[in-house]
XYZ file of N, CA and C in Angstrom:
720
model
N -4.572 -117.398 86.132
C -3.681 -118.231 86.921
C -3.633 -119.638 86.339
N -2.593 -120.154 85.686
C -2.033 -121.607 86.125
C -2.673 -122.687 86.983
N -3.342 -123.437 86.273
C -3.787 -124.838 87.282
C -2.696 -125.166 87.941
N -2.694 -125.588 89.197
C -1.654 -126.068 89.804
C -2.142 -127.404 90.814
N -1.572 -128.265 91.335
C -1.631 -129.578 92.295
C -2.579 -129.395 93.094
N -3.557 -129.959 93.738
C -4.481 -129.314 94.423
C -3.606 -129.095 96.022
N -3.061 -130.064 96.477
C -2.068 -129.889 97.609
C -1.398 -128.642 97.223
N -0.199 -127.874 96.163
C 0.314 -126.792 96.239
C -0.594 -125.633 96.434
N -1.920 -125.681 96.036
C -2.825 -124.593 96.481
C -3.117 -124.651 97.368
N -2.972 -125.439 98.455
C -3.785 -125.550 99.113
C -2.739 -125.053 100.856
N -1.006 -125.285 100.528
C 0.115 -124.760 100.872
C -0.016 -123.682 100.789
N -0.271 -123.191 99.369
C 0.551 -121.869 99.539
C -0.681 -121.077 99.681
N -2.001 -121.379 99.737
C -3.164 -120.463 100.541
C -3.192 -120.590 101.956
N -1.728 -121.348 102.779
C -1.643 -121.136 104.006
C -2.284 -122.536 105.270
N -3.030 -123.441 104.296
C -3.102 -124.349 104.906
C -2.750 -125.172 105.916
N -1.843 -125.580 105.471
C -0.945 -126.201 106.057
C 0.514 -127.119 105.079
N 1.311 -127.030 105.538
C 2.478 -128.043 104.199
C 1.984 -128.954 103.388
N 2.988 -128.748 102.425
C 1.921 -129.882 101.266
C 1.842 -131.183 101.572
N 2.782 -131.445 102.154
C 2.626 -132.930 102.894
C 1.599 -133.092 103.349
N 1.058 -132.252 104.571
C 0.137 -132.558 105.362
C -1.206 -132.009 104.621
N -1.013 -131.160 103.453
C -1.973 -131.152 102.841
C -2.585 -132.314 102.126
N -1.474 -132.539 101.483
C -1.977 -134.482 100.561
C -2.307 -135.490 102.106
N -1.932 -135.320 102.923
C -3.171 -136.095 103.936
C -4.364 -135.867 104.313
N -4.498 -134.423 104.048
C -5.958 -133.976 104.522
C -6.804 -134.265 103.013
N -6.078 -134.215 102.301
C -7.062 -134.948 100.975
C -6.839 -136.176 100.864
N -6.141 -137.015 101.286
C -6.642 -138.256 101.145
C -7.032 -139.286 101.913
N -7.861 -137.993 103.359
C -8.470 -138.607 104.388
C -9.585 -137.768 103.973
N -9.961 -137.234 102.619
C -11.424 -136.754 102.716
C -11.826 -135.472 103.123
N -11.140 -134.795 103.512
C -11.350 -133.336 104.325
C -11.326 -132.301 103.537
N -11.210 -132.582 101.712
C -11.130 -131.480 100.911
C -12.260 -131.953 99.515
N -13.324 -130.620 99.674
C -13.784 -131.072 98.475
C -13.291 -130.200 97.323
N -13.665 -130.257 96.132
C -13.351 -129.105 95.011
C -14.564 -129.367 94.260
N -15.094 -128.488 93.730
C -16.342 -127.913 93.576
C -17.825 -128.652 93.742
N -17.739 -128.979 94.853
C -18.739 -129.404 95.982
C -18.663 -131.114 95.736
N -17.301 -131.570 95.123
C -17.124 -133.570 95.205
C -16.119 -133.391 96.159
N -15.727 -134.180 96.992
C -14.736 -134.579 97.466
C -13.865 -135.427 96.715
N -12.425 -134.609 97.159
C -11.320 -135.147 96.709
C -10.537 -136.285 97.055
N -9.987 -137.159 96.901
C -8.783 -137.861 97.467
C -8.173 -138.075 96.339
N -8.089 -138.001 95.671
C -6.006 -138.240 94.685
C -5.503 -137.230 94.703
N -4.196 -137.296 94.567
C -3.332 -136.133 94.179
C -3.026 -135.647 93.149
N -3.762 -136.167 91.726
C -3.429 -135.812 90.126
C -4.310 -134.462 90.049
N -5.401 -134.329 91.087
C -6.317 -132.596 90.651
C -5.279 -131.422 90.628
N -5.596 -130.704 89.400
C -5.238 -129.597 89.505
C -6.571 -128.755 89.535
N -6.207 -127.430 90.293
C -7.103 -126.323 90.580
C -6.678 -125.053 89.752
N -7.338 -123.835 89.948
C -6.948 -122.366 90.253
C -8.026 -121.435 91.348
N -7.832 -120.221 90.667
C -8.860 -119.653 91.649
C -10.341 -119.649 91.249
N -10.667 -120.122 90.680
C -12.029 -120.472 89.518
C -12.765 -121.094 90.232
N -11.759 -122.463 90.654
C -12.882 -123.793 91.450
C -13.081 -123.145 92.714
N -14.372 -124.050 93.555
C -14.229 -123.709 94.482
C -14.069 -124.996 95.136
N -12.775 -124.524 96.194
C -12.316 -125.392 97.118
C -12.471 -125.352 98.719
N -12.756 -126.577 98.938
C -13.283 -125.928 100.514
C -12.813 -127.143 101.475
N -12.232 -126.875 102.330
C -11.868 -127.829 103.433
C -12.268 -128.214 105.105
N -12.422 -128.907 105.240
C -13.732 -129.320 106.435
C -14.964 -127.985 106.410
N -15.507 -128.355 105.192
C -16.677 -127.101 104.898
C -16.539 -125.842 105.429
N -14.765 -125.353 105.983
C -14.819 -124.059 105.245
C -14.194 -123.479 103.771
N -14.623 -122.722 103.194
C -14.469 -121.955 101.622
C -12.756 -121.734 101.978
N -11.525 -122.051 101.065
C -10.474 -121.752 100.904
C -10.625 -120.550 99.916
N -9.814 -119.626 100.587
C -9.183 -118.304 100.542
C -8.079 -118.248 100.601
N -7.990 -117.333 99.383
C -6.118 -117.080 99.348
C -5.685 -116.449 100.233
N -4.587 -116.224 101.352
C -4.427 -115.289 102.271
C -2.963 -114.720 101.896
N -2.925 -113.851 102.451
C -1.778 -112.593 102.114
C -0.730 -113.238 102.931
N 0.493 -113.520 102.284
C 1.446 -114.512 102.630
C 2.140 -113.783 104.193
N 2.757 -113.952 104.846
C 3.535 -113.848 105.623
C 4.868 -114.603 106.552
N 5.616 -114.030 106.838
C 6.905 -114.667 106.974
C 7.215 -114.425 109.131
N 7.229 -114.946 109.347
C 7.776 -114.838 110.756
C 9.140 -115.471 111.696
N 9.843 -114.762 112.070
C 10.645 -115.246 112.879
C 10.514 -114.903 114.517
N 10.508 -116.635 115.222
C 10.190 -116.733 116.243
C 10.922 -117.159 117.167
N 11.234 -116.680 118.692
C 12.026 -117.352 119.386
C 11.642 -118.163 120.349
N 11.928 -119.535 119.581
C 11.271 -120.559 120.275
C 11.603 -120.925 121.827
N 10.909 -121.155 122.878
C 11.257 -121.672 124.384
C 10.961 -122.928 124.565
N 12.191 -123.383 125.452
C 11.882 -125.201 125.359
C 10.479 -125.015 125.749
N 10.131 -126.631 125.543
C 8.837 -126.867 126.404
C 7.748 -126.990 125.386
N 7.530 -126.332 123.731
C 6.564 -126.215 123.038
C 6.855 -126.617 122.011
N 5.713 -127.186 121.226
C 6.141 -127.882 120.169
C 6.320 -127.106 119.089
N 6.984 -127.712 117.964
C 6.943 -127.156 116.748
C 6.061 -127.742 115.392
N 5.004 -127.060 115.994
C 3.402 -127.795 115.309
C 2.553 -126.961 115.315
N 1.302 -127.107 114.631
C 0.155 -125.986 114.662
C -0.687 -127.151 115.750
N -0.575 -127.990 116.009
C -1.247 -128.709 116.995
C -0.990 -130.217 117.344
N -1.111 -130.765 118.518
C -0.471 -131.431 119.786
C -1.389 -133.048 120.059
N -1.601 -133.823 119.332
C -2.333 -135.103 120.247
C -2.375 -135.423 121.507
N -1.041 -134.741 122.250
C -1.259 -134.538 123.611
C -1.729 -133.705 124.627
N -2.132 -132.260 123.654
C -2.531 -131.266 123.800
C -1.481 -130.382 124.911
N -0.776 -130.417 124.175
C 1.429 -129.978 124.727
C 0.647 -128.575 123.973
N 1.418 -127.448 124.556
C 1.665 -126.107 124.126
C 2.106 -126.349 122.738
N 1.644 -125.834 121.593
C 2.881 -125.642 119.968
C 2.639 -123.658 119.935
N 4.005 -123.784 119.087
C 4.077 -122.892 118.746
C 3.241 -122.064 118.341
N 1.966 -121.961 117.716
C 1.621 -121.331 117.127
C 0.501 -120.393 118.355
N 0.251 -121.349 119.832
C -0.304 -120.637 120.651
C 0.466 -119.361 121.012
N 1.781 -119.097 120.622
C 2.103 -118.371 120.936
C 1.840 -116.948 120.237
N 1.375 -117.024 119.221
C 0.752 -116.028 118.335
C -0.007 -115.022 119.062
N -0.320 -113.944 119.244
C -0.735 -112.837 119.131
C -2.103 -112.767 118.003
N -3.322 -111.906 118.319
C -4.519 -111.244 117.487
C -3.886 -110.876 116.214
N -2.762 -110.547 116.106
C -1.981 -109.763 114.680
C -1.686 -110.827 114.157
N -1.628 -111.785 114.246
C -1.634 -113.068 113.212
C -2.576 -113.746 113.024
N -3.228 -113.523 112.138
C -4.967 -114.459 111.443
C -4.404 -115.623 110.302
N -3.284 -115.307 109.542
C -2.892 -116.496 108.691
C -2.475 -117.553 109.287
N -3.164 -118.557 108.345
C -2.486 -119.862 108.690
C -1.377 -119.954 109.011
N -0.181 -119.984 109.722
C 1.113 -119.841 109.408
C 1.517 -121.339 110.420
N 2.416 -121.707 109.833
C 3.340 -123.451 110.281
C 4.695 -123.050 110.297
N 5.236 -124.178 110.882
C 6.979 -123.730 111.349
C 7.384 -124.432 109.814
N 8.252 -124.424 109.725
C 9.637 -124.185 108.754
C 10.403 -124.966 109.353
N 10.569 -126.585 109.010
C 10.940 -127.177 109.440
C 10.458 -127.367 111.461
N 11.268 -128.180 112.020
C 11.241 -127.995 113.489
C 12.243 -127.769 114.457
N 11.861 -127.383 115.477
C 12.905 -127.702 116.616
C 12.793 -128.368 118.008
N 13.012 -129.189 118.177
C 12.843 -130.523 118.934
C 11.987 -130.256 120.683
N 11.000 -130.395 121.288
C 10.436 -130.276 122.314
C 10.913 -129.386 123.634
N 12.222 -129.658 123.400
C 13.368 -129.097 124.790
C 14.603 -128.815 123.993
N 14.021 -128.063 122.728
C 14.945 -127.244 122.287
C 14.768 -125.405 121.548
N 15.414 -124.900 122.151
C 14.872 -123.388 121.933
C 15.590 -122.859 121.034
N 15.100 -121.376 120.834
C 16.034 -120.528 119.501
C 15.055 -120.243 118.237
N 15.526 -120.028 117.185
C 15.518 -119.597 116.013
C 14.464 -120.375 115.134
N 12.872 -120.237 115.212
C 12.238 -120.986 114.374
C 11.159 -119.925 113.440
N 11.102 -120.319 112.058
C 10.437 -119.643 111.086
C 9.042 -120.588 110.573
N 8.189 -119.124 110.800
C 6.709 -119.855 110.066
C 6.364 -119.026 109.529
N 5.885 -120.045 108.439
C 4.718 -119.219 107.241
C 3.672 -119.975 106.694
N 2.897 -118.798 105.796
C 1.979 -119.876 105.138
C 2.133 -120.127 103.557
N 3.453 -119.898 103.455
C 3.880 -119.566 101.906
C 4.738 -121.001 101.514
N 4.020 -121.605 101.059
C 4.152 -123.460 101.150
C 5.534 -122.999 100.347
N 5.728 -122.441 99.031
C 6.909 -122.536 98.191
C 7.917 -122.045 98.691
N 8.232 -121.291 99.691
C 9.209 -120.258 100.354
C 9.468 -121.735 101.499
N 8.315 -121.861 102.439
C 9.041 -123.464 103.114
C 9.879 -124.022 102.437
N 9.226 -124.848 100.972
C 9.879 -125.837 100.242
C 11.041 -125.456 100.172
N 11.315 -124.299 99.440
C 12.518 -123.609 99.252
C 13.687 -123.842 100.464
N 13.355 -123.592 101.181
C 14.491 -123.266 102.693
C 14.699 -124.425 102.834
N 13.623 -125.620 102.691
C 13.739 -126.835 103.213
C 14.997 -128.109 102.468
N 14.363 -127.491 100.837
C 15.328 -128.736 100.100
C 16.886 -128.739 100.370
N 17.206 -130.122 100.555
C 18.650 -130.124 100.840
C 19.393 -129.411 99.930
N 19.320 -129.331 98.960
C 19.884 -128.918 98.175
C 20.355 -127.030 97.836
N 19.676 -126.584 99.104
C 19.971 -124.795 99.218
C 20.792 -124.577 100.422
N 21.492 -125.801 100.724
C 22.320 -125.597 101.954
C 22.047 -124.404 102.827
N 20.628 -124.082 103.732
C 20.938 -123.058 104.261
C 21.768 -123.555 106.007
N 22.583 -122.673 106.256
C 23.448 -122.625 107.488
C 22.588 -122.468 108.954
N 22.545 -122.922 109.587
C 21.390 -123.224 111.143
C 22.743 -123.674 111.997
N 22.561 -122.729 112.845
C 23.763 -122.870 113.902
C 23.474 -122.625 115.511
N 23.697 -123.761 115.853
C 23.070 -124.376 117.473
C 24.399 -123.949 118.411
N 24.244 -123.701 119.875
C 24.474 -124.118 120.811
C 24.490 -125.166 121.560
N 25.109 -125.762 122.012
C 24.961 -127.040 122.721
C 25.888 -127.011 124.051
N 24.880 -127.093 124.793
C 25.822 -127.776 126.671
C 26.072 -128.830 126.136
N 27.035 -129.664 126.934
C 27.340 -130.785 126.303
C 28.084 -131.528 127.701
N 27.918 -132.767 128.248
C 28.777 -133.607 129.110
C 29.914 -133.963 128.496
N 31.300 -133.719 129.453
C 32.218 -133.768 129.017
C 33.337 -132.895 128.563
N 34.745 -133.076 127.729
C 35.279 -132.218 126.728
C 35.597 -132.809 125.552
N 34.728 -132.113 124.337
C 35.620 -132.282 123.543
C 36.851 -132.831 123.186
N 37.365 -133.796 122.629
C 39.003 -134.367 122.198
C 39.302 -133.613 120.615
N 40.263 -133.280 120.305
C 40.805 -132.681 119.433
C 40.188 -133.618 118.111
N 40.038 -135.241 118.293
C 40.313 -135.787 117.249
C 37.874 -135.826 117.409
N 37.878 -135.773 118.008
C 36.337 -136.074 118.046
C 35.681 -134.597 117.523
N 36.344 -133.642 117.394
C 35.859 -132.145 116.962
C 35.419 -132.698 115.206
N 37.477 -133.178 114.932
C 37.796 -133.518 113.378
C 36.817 -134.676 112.733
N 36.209 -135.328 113.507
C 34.733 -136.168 113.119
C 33.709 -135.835 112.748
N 33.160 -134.687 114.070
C 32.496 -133.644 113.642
C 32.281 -132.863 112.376
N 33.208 -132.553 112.555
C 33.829 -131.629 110.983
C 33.621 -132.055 109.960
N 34.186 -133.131 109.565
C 33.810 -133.777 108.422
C 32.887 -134.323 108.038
N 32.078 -135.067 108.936
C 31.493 -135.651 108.575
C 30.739 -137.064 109.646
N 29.945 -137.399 109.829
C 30.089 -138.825 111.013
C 28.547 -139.468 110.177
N 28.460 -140.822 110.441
C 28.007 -141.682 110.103
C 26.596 -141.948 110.932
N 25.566 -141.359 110.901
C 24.899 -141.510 111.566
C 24.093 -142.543 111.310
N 22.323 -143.003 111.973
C 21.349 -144.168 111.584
C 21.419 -143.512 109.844
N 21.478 -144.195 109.041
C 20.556 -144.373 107.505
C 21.175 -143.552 106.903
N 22.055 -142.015 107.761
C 23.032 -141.182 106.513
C 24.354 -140.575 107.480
N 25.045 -140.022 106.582
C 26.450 -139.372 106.774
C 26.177 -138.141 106.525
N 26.236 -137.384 108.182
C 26.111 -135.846 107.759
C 26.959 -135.240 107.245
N 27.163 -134.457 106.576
C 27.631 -132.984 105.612
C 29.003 -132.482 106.499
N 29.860 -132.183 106.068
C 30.880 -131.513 107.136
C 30.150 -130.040 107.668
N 30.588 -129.933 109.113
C 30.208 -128.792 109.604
C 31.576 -127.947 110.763
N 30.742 -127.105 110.941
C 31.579 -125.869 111.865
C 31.446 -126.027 112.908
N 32.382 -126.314 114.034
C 32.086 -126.797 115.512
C 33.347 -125.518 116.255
N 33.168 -125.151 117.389
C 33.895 -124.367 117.908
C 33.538 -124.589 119.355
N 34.648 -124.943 120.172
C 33.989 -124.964 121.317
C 34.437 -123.629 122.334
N 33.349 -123.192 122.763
C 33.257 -121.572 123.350
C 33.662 -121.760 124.644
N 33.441 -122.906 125.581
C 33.995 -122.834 126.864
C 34.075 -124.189 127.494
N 34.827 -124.418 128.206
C 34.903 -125.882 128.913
C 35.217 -125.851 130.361
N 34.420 -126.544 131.371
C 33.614 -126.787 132.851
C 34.704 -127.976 133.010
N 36.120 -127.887 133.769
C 36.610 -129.455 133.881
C 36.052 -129.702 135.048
N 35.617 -128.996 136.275
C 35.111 -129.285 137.407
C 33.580 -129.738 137.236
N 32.714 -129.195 136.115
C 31.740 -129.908 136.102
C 31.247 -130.541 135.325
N 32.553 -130.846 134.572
C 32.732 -131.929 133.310
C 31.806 -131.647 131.997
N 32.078 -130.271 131.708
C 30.936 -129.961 130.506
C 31.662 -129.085 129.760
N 30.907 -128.831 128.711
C 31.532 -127.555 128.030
C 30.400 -126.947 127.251
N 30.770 -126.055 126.510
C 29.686 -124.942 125.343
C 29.959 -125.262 123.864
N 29.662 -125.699 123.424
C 30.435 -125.733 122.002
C 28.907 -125.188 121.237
N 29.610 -124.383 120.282
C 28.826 -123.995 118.473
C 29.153 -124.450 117.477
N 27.987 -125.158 116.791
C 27.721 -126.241 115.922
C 27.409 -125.616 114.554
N 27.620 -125.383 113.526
C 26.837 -124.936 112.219
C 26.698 -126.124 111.087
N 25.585 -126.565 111.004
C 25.202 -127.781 110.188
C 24.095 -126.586 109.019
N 23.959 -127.438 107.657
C 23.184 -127.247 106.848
C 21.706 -128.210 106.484
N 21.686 -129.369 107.444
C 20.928 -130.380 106.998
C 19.869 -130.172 108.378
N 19.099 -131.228 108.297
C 17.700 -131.018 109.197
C 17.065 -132.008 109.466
N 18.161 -133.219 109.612
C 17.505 -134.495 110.123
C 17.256 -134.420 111.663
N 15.633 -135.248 111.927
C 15.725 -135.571 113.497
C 16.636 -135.716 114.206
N 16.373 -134.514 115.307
C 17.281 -135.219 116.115
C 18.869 -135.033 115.964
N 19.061 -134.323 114.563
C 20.447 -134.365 114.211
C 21.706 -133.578 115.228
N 21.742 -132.614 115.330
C 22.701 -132.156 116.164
C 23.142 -132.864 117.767
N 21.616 -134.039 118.160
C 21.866 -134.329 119.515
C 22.569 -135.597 119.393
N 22.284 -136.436 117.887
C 22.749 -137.440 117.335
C 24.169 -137.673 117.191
N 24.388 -136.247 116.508
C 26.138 -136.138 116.148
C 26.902 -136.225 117.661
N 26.395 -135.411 118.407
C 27.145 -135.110 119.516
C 27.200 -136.745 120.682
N 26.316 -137.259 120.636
C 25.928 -139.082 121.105
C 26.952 -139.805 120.220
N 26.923 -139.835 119.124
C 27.654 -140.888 118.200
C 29.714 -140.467 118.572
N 29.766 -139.481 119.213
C 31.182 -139.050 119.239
C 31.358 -139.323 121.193
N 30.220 -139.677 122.083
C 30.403 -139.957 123.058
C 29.787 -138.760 124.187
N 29.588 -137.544 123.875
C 28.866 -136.698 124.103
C 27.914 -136.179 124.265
N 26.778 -136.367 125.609
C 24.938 -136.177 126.056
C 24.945 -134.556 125.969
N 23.862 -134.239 125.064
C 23.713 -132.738 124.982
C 22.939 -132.629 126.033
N 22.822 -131.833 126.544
C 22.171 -131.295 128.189
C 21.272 -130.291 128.036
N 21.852 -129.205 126.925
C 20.907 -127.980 126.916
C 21.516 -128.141 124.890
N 20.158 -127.214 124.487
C 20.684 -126.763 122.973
C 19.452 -125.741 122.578
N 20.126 -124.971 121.406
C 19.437 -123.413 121.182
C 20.183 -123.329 119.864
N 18.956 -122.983 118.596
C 19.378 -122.735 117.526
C 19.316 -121.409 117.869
N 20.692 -120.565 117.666
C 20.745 -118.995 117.490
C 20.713 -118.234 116.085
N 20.463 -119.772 114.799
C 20.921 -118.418 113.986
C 20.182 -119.290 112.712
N 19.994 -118.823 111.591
C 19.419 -119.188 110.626
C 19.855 -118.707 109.457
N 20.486 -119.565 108.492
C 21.083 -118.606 107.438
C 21.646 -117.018 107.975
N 21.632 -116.206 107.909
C 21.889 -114.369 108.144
C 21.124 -114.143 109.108
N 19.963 -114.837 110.130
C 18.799 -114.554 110.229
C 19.796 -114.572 111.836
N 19.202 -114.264 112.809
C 19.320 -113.941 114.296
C 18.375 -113.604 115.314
N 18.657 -113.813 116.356
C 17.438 -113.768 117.415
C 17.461 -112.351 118.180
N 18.770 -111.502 117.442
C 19.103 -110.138 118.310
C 17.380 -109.549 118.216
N 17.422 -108.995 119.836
C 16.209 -108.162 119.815
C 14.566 -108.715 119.951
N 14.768 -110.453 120.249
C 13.472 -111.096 120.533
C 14.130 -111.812 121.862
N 13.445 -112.086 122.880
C 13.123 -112.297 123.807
C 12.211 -113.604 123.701
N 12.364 -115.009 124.459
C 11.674 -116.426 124.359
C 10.528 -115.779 124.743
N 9.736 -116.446 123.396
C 8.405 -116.418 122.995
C 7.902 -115.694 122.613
N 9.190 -114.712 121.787
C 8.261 -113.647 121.171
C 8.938 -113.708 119.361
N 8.032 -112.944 119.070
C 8.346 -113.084 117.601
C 8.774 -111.577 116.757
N 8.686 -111.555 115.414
C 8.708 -110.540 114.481
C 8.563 -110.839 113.156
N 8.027 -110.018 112.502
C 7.545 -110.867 110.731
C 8.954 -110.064 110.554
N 9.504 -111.296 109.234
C 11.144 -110.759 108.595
C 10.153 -109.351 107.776
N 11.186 -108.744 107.107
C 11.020 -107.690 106.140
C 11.470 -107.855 105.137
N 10.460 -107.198 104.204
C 10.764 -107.879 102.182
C 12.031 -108.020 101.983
N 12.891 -107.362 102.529
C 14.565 -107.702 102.428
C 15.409 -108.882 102.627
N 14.568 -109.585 103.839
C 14.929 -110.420 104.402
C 14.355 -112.097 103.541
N 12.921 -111.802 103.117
C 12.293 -112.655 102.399
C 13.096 -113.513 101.170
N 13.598 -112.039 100.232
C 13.840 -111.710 99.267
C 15.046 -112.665 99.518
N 15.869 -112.052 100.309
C 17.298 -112.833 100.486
C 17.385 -114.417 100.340
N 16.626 -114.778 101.478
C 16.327 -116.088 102.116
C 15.428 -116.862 100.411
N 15.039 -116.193 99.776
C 14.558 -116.867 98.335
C 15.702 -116.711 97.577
N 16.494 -116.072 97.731
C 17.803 -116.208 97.155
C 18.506 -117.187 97.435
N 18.943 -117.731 98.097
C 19.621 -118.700 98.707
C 19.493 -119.636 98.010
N 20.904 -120.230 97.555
C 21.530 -121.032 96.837
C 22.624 -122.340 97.454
């Protein structure tokens, strides 16, 4: 094996993201062959031995999950407030490390993926693989013809200008001044979908990612899960 970053080993043996891996080494929590680490220039393989809060790192057998998230829980392996995260929701049949794939916001439900396969995250994550994530949103109000075409193209949010997207609105409440609209964005800024819909004059009320690239929630039930299948993996590493 290839020396590699000590953070990418340390991802893709399920750790935790490499991000949060290069914090746990450079708060001390990782030694490699019995020194402790803090820079990020080490490279490893499976030779050294690496060990983190004095337990021995082990490679673990990757896995992929899709989960249907219920408001109320975070999208974290763990909580400073000690809030429900996702990962309590796991079942005995999951022993790998596994982390969400990106997030979905506290009081927002639907479509969330974890693994412990740091490069398959990276992958899905970089802007640059446009994958398609398509929300629901209650919404106060209706829609205006010309505030959809904002949408669409494009709107100006704090620090960037989102991507044009797919908006459709599925139903509209004039008596209780609301409507349903479906959103399909490719990007994954905070906060983004509740942002777009605020900046055009519009309080989202309720929201639910239903869909993920090809991926769907048919057949899971809030708070339950299913590991994708090599087909599905395969695809989703395809993605361009």
């Amino acid at each position: 094996m290839e020396k590699v970053r000590l953070q990418k080993f340390m991802a893709d043996a399920g750790v935790a993201s490499r991000r949060k891996s290069e914090e746990m080494i450079a708060t001390g929590h990782v030694k490699v062959n019995n020194k402790v680490v803090t820079e990020m220039g080490v490279k490893v393989d499976n030779h050294d031995k690496i060990e983190v809060d004095g337990m021995p790192l082990q490679e673990e057998k990757k896995r992929y999950i899709l989960m249907y998230k219920p408001r109320g829980v975070i999208s974290a392996v763990k909580d400073d407030k000690d809030r429900k995260v996702v990962t309590d929701l796991l079942e005995e049949d999951v022993q790998e490390r596994v982390y969400p794939i990106g997030r979905l916001d506290y009081d927002t439900s639907g479509l969330l993926l974890l693994t412990n396969d740091g490069e398959f995250a990276n992958h899905l994550m970089h802007p640059r693989y446009h994958v398609d994530k398509t929300y629901v949103a209650k919404i106060e109000g209706i829609l205006a013809t010309e505030e959809i075409k904002k949408l669409e193209n494009g709107i100006k949010l704090k620090g960037y200008t989102t991507s044009k997207a797919k908006v459709k609105v599925m139903s509209k409440d004039k008596k209780k001044n609301s409507s349903i609209v479906k959103i399909t964005i490719h990007e994954g800024h905070n906060h983004q979908v509740k942002n777009m819909f605020d900046a055009v004059g519009h309080k989202v009320e309720k929201l639910a990612r239903e869909s993920y690239s090809f991926l769907t929630l048919d057949g899971l039930v809030s708070g339950k899960y299913r590991d994708l299948t090599r087909q599905e993996v395969a695809e989703l590493k395809k993605n361009k």
